[in-house]
CSV table of C-alpha atoms in Angstrom, one decimal:
chain,number,residue,atom,x,y,z
F,27,MET,CA,112.6,103.4,33.2
F,28,MET,CA,114.6,105.6,36.0
F,29,ILE,CA,111.5,108.1,35.8
F,30,ARG,CA,109.0,105.1,36.9
F,31,LYS,CA,111.3,104.1,39.3
F,32,ILE,CA,111.6,107.6,41.0
F,33,ASN,CA,107.9,107.9,40.8
F,34,LEU,CA,107.3,104.8,42.9
F,35,LEU,CA,109.7,105.8,45.0
F,36,VAL,CA,107.9,109.2,45.7
F,37,THR,CA,104.7,107.3,45.9
F,38,ALA,CA,105.7,104.6,48.5
F,39,GLY,CA,107.3,107.6,50.6
F,40,ILE,CA,104.4,109.3,50.9
F,41,LEU,CA,102.5,106.3,51.7
F,42,LEU,CA,105.0,105.7,54.4
F,43,CYS,CA,104.5,109.0,55.4
F,44,SER,CA,100.8,109.1,55.5
F,45,LEU,CA,100.6,105.7,57.5
F,46,SER,CA,103.4,107.1,60.0
F,47,CYS,CA,101.5,110.4,60.3
F,48,SER,CA,98.1,108.6,61.2
F,49,GLU,CA,100.0,106.4,63.7
F,50,ASP,CA,101.4,109.4,65.7
F,51,ALA,CA,97.7,111.1,65.5
F,52,ASN,CA,96.2,107.7,67.0
F,53,GLU,CA,99.0,107.5,69.5
F,54,ASP,CA,98.3,111.6,70.5
F,55,THR,CA,95.1,110.7,70.5
F,56,VAL,CA,95.6,108.4,73.1
F,57,LEU,CA,97.9,110.3,75.4
F,58,THR,CA,95.9,113.3,75.8
F,59,GLN,CA,93.0,111.6,77.1
F,60,GLU,CA,92.7,110.9,81.1
F,61,LEU,CA,90.8,109.2,83.6
F,62,SER,CA,89.3,111.5,85.8
F,63,GLN,CA,87.8,111.3,89.1
F,64,THR,CA,84.4,110.9,88.0
F,65,GLU,CA,85.4,108.4,85.5
F,66,LEU,CA,87.0,106.4,88.3
F,67,GLN,CA,83.8,106.6,90.8
F,68,THR,CA,81.4,105.7,88.3
F,69,ILE,CA,82.8,102.7,87.3
F,70,LEU,CA,83.9,101.2,90.4
F,71,ASP,CA,80.0,102.1,91.6
F,72,THR,CA,78.3,100.6,88.9
F,73,ASP,CA,77.4,97.4,91.4
F,74,GLU,CA,76.0,99.8,94.1
F,75,VAL,CA,72.6,99.9,92.0
F,76,THR,CA,71.6,96.5,91.9
F,77,SER,CA,73.7,95.3,95.1
F,78,ALA,CA,70.7,96.0,97.5
F,79,LEU,CA,69.2,93.2,95.5
F,80,ASP,CA,71.7,90.4,96.3
F,81,THR,CA,70.5,90.3,99.5
F,82,ALA,CA,67.0,89.8,98.7
F,83,LEU,CA,67.9,87.3,95.9
F,84,ALA,CA,69.7,85.0,98.5
F,85,GLU,CA,66.8,85.0,101.2
F,86,LEU,CA,64.7,84.1,98.2
F,87,TYR,CA,67.1,81.2,96.9
F,88,THR,CA,67.1,79.9,100.4
F,89,GLY,CA,63.3,79.9,100.7
F,90,ASN,CA,63.0,76.7,98.5
F,91,SER,CA,65.7,74.8,100.3
F,92,ASN,CA,63.5,72.7,102.1
F,93,SER,CA,61.3,71.6,99.3
F,94,ASN,CA,61.5,70.6,95.9
F,95,LYS,CA,57.7,71.1,95.3
F,96,SER,CA,56.2,74.3,93.4
F,97,PHE,CA,54.8,76.7,96.0
F,98,GLN,CA,54.2,80.3,96.6
F,99,THR,CA,55.4,82.9,99.3
F,100,SER,CA,55.1,86.4,99.9
F,101,ASN,CA,55.6,89.4,102.1
F,102,ASP,CA,53.9,92.9,102.0
F,103,CYS,CA,55.8,94.0,99.0
F,104,TYR,CA,56.5,90.8,96.9
F,105,THR,CA,55.4,87.6,96.1
F,106,ALA,CA,57.6,84.6,94.7
F,107,GLU,CA,56.8,81.1,92.7
F,108,TYR,CA,59.3,78.7,93.3
F,109,THR,CA,59.7,75.8,90.9
F,110,GLU,CA,62.5,72.9,91.1
F,111,THR,CA,64.7,74.7,89.0
F,112,GLY,CA,64.0,78.4,90.5
F,113,PHE,CA,61.4,81.0,90.9
F,114,THR,CA,59.6,84.1,89.5
F,115,ALA,CA,59.6,86.9,92.1
F,116,THR,CA,57.6,90.4,91.5
F,117,PHE,CA,58.2,93.2,93.5
F,118,ASN,CA,55.6,96.2,94.5
F,119,ASN,CA,57.3,99.0,96.0
F,120,CYS,CA,59.6,97.1,97.9
F,121,VAL,CA,62.3,99.2,100.2
F,122,LEU,CA,65.6,97.0,99.8
F,123,ASN,CA,68.3,97.7,102.8
F,124,GLY,CA,67.3,101.4,102.1
F,125,THR,CA,67.0,101.9,98.5
F,126,GLU,CA,64.5,103.4,96.4
F,127,ASN,CA,61.3,101.2,96.1
F,128,ALA,CA,62.0,98.0,93.5
F,129,ASN,CA,59.1,97.3,91.2
F,130,GLY,CA,59.0,94.6,88.8
F,131,THR,CA,59.6,91.1,87.8
F,132,LEU,CA,62.9,89.2,87.8
F,133,THR,CA,63.2,85.3,87.0
F,134,VAL,CA,65.9,83.3,88.8
F,135,ILE,CA,67.2,79.8,87.7
F,136,TYR,CA,69.4,77.5,90.0
F,137,GLY,CA,72.8,76.3,89.4
F,138,ALA,CA,72.9,72.9,87.4
F,139,ASP,CA,75.5,71.6,90.0
F,140,SER,CA,73.7,70.9,93.2
F,141,ASN,CA,76.8,70.9,95.2
F,142,THR,CA,77.8,74.8,94.5
F,143,ALA,CA,75.3,77.2,95.4
F,144,SER,CA,74.4,79.5,92.7
F,145,TYR,CA,72.2,81.3,90.7
F,146,THR,CA,71.6,83.2,88.0
F,147,ALA,CA,68.9,86.3,88.2
F,148,THR,CA,67.3,88.0,84.8
F,149,PHE,CA,66.1,91.2,84.6
F,150,GLU,CA,63.6,92.6,82.3
F,151,ASP,CA,62.7,96.5,82.9
F,152,PHE,CA,63.2,96.0,86.9
F,153,PHE,CA,63.1,99.6,88.4
F,154,ILE,CA,64.9,100.7,91.5
F,155,GLY,CA,63.1,104.0,91.6
F,156,ASN,CA,63.5,105.4,88.3
F,157,ILE,CA,66.6,103.3,87.5
F,158,LYS,CA,65.9,100.9,84.8
F,159,ILE,CA,67.7,97.3,84.9
F,160,ASN,CA,68.1,95.0,82.1
F,161,GLY,CA,70.4,91.8,81.6
F,162,THR,CA,71.6,88.9,83.8
F,163,ARG,CA,73.5,88.7,86.9
F,164,THR,CA,74.9,85.1,88.2
F,165,PHE,CA,75.7,85.1,91.8
F,166,THR,CA,77.8,81.8,93.2
F,167,LEU,CA,79.0,81.1,96.4
F,168,ASN,CA,82.7,80.0,96.7
F,169,THR,CA,84.0,77.1,99.4
F,170,THR,CA,86.4,78.7,101.5
F,171,GLY,CA,87.3,75.7,103.7
F,172,THR,CA,87.6,78.3,106.3
F,173,GLU,CA,84.7,80.0,109.1
F,174,GLU,CA,87.1,83.1,108.8
F,175,ALA,CA,86.3,83.9,105.2
F,176,ILE,CA,83.4,84.3,102.9
F,177,SER,CA,83.9,84.6,98.9
F,178,PHE,CA,81.3,85.0,96.3
F,179,THR,CA,81.3,85.8,92.4
F,180,ILE,CA,78.9,87.7,90.4
F,181,SER,CA,78.9,87.9,86.7
F,182,SER,CA,77.2,90.7,85.5
F,183,ASN,CA,76.0,91.3,81.7
F,184,ILE,CA,73.7,93.9,82.7
F,185,THR,CA,72.4,97.2,81.3
F,186,VAL,CA,71.3,100.6,83.6
F,187,GLU,CA,69.3,102.9,82.3
F,188,PHE,CA,68.9,106.4,84.6
F,189,GLU,CA,66.2,108.8,84.4
F,190,THR,CA,68.4,111.4,82.3
F,191,GLY,CA,68.4,108.8,79.7
F,192,GLU,CA,72.1,108.0,80.2
F,193,THR,CA,73.0,104.1,80.2
F,194,ILE,CA,75.7,102.2,81.8
F,195,SER,CA,76.5,98.8,80.6
F,196,GLU,CA,78.6,96.3,82.6
F,197,ASN,CA,80.0,92.8,81.3
F,198,GLY,CA,82.3,90.4,83.2
F,199,THR,CA,83.3,88.6,86.6
F,200,LYS,CA,83.9,90.1,90.0
F,201,THR,CA,84.8,88.2,93.1
F,202,PHE,CA,84.2,89.7,96.6
F,203,ASP,CA,86.2,88.3,99.8
F,204,PHE,CA,85.3,89.1,103.4
F,205,VAL,CA,87.9,87.9,105.8
F,206,PHE,CA,87.1,88.0,109.5
F,207,ALA,CA,90.3,87.7,111.7
F,208,GLU,CA,89.9,87.7,115.4
F,209,GLY,CA,90.7,91.5,117.1
F,210,GLU,CA,91.1,93.0,113.8
F,211,ASP,CA,88.4,95.1,111.3
F,212,THR,CA,86.9,92.8,108.4
F,213,LEU,CA,88.7,93.2,105.4
F,214,TRP,CA,86.9,93.5,101.9
F,215,ASN,CA,88.6,92.3,98.8
F,216,LEU,CA,87.4,92.8,95.1
F,217,SER,CA,89.2,91.1,92.4
F,218,GLY,CA,88.3,90.6,88.9
F,219,SER,CA,88.2,91.8,84.8
F,220,TRP,CA,84.9,93.5,83.9
F,221,THR,CA,83.8,96.1,81.0
F,222,VAL,CA,81.8,98.9,81.8
F,223,GLN,CA,80.5,101.2,78.8
F,224,LEU,CA,79.5,105.0,79.5
F,225,ASN,CA,78.9,107.7,77.4
F,226,GLY,CA,80.8,106.2,74.3
F,227,ASP,CA,83.7,105.0,76.4
F,228,THR,CA,85.0,101.7,76.9
F,229,TYR,CA,86.5,100.5,80.3
F,230,THR,CA,88.5,97.5,80.7
F,231,ILE,CA,89.1,96.9,84.4
F,232,SER,CA,90.9,93.9,86.2
F,233,GLY,CA,93.0,94.0,89.2
F,234,ASP,CA,93.0,93.0,92.9
F,235,VAL,CA,92.3,95.9,95.7
F,236,SER,CA,91.2,95.7,99.3
F,237,ARG,CA,89.9,97.9,102.1
F,238,THR,CA,89.0,97.4,105.7
F,239,LEU,CA,84.8,98.2,106.4
F,240,VAL,CA,85.3,100.7,108.4
F,241,CYS,CA,87.2,102.5,105.2
F,242,GLU,CA,84.8,104.5,103.2
F,243,HIS,CA,87.3,103.8,100.0
F,244,TRP,CA,89.6,101.3,98.5
F,245,SER,CA,92.7,101.7,100.7
F,246,SER,CA,95.4,99.1,98.9
F,247,GLY,CA,96.4,97.3,96.0
F,248,ILE,CA,96.2,98.2,92.2
F,249,MET,CA,93.9,98.5,89.6
F,250,GLN,CA,94.6,98.3,85.9
F,251,VAL,CA,92.0,100.6,84.1
F,252,ASN,CA,92.1,100.7,80.1
F,253,LYS,CA,90.2,103.8,78.9
F,254,ASN,CA,89.5,103.7,74.8
F,255,GLY,CA,93.1,102.0,74.6
F,256,LEU,CA,94.8,104.2,77.3
F,257,GLU,CA,96.2,102.0,80.0
F,258,VAL,CA,96.1,103.7,83.5
F,259,ALA,CA,97.3,101.9,86.6
F,260,VAL,CA,95.2,103.1,89.9
F,261,ASP,CA,97.2,102.6,92.9
F,262,PHE,CA,95.2,102.9,95.8
F,263,GLY,CA,97.8,103.0,98.4
F,264,ASP,CA,99.8,100.9,101.2
F,265,GLY,CA,96.3,100.0,103.5
F,266,THR,CA,96.2,103.6,104.9
F,267,CYS,CA,92.1,104.6,105.5
F,268,ASP,CA,92.3,107.8,103.1
F,269,ASN,CA,90.4,109.3,100.0
F,270,THR,CA,93.0,109.6,97.7
F,271,ALA,CA,94.8,107.4,94.9
F,272,THR,CA,97.5,108.0,92.2
F,273,LEU,CA,96.8,107.4,89.0
F,274,THR,CA,100.3,106.5,86.7
F,275,TYR,CA,100.1,106.8,82.6
F,276,PRO,CA,101.8,105.1,80.0
F,277,ASP,CA,104.4,107.9,79.6
F,278,GLY,CA,105.6,107.5,83.5
F,279,THR,CA,103.5,110.5,84.7
F,280,SER,CA,101.5,110.2,87.7
F,281,ASP,CA,98.5,112.1,89.2
F,282,GLU,CA,97.1,111.9,92.6
F,283,ILE,CA,93.1,111.9,92.6
F,284,THR,CA,90.9,112.3,95.6
F,285,LEU,CA,88.1,109.7,95.6
């Protein structure tokens, strides 16, 4: 009986040691990761591929504001067919806000609430240059109650595929605010929570950051970035218009990077 108890204790000890070593290995794996400048810039810039379309979508959205009947409209590079619930637009080598040519067809459905300006755009193998976009973007104009500010929210569930075969997926919601103060530079604010998948890594981002439009980079606020379980706080500063950010890791170490 004593030998059996000793064997059980030894077995339990081995199992406990194995679990402990496994947990330590997982922690070491997380702690040895880091968030690079390139990664940070990439996850912040995923919007730029599709943001050029937002202005064109807004123009198409308002194109049907005076009629509930189906009709078609076109310019030199696109045609759009409107219905009571939305429209379908086909682009043929359109240059949008200086971007590469846009090609393909997208479908837009208006928001169900007539008191809210919103729509959902669905992209299916839509190209900007050699970049292919699939998925949906929902655009909602928020009521601010003041003429000194504009606020809109974009909820995305999109995949962007580059000519090299590399893909970036983004899922989540971002809110953009533009604040116009007399005698001051226009303030641009970004807040929300979204997830980016890139090269087998998953980044969950949340926070509230700002910059004036004269600044090239975010210059104030803190963004939380979780990379595969590694929590990193990204501090963009106190509002000074510069190109640096401070990364703080779970163990308290910090690193200043150039954007």
